[in-house]
Amino acid sequence: MGFFQKIAVNALGFVILSWLLQPYFMVASIPTAVFASFLLALMNVTVKPLLHIFALPLTIITFGIFSFVINAIVLTIVSSLMGPQFSFSSFWAAFIVSILLTMIQQFAERLFYGK
């Protein structure tokens, strides 16, 4: 998937998940979801690799499951930068959103590209 397709899938995922997990995850509007997707892409390029390097031993011990915790940390950073327009009620809400967003991304990848 291209960059803008990933942004669109993430934004759509944010909107759907905020509707499904309404009291725990909130996105104010579709433009907010798009901006949060751009910010998430920026964090995935800058902050996430550093977190993966520092957490490599934990990731190896947990057979990669700790990656979801890293994704939740990155989503929490995005939430703190976005303010109340994009927010989680707790870290565990961010953790659940990270798992579900990964599933949505995988579904979109297989739907559009058959991989």
mmCIF file of C-alpha atoms in Angstrom, residues 54-107:
data_model
loop_
_atom_site.group_PDB
_atom_site.id
_atom_site.type_symbol
_atom_site.label_atom_id
_atom_site.label_comp_id
_atom_site.label_asym_id
_atom_site.label_seq_id
_atom_site.Cartn_x
_atom_site.Cartn_y
_atom_site.Cartn_z
ATOM 1 C CA PHE A 54 15.260 -0.185 23.459
ATOM 2 C CA ALA A 55 12.579 -2.848 23.902
ATOM 3 C CA LEU A 56 14.225 -5.506 21.735
ATOM 4 C CA PRO A 57 14.936 -7.902 24.631
ATOM 5 C CA LEU A 58 11.292 -7.720 25.799
ATOM 6 C CA THR A 59 10.056 -8.154 22.258
ATOM 7 C CA ILE A 60 12.191 -11.255 21.812
ATOM 8 C CA ILE A 61 11.140 -12.734 25.159
ATOM 9 C CA THR A 62 7.441 -12.194 24.384
ATOM 10 C CA PHE A 63 7.796 -13.469 20.795
ATOM 11 C CA GLY A 64 6.809 -10.074 19.355
ATOM 12 C CA ILE A 65 3.703 -9.457 21.422
ATOM 13 C CA PHE A 66 5.412 -6.501 23.119
ATOM 14 C CA SER A 67 5.175 -4.738 19.745
ATOM 15 C CA PHE A 68 1.520 -4.045 20.534
ATOM 16 C CA VAL A 69 2.623 -2.265 23.711
ATOM 17 C CA ILE A 70 5.016 -0.150 21.630
ATOM 18 C CA ASN A 71 2.169 0.639 19.216
ATOM 19 C CA ALA A 72 -0.008 1.665 22.171
ATOM 20 C CA ILE A 73 2.773 3.936 23.479
ATOM 21 C CA VAL A 74 3.047 5.595 20.061
ATOM 22 C CA LEU A 75 -0.756 6.044 19.930
ATOM 23 C CA THR A 76 -0.646 7.566 23.411
ATOM 24 C CA ILE A 77 2.031 10.022 22.248
ATOM 25 C CA VAL A 78 -0.140 10.952 19.263
ATOM 26 C CA SER A 79 -3.093 11.423 21.625
ATOM 27 C CA SER A 80 -1.098 13.727 23.892
ATOM 28 C CA LEU A 81 0.000 15.806 20.899
ATOM 29 C CA MET A 82 -3.524 15.997 19.448
ATOM 30 C CA GLY A 83 -5.270 17.066 22.634
ATOM 31 C CA PRO A 84 -8.887 16.328 23.544
ATOM 32 C CA GLN A 85 -9.966 15.881 19.907
ATOM 33 C CA PHE A 86 -8.212 12.491 19.787
ATOM 34 C CA SER A 87 -8.105 10.784 23.156
ATOM 35 C CA PHE A 88 -8.038 7.486 24.994
ATOM 36 C CA SER A 89 -9.584 6.867 28.389
ATOM 37 C CA SER A 90 -6.601 4.735 29.471
ATOM 38 C CA PHE A 91 -3.456 3.024 28.267
ATOM 39 C CA TRP A 92 -5.437 -0.210 27.906
ATOM 40 C CA ALA A 93 -7.845 1.500 25.525
ATOM 41 C CA ALA A 94 -4.843 2.536 23.422
ATOM 42 C CA PHE A 95 -3.568 -1.058 23.613
ATOM 43 C CA ILE A 96 -6.887 -2.442 22.331
ATOM 44 C CA VAL A 97 -7.017 0.191 19.573
ATOM 45 C CA SER A 98 -3.457 -0.732 18.539
ATOM 46 C CA ILE A 99 -4.448 -4.388 18.162
ATOM 47 C CA LEU A 100 -7.660 -3.615 16.282
ATOM 48 C CA LEU A 101 -5.977 -1.026 14.051
ATOM 49 C CA THR A 102 -3.331 -3.593 13.120
ATOM 50 C CA MET A 103 -6.108 -6.023 12.204
ATOM 51 C CA ILE A 104 -7.826 -3.362 10.053
ATOM 52 C CA GLN A 105 -4.530 -2.593 8.297
ATOM 53 C CA GLN A 106 -3.919 -6.278 7.603
ATOM 54 C CA PHE A 107 -7.473 -6.713 6.299
#
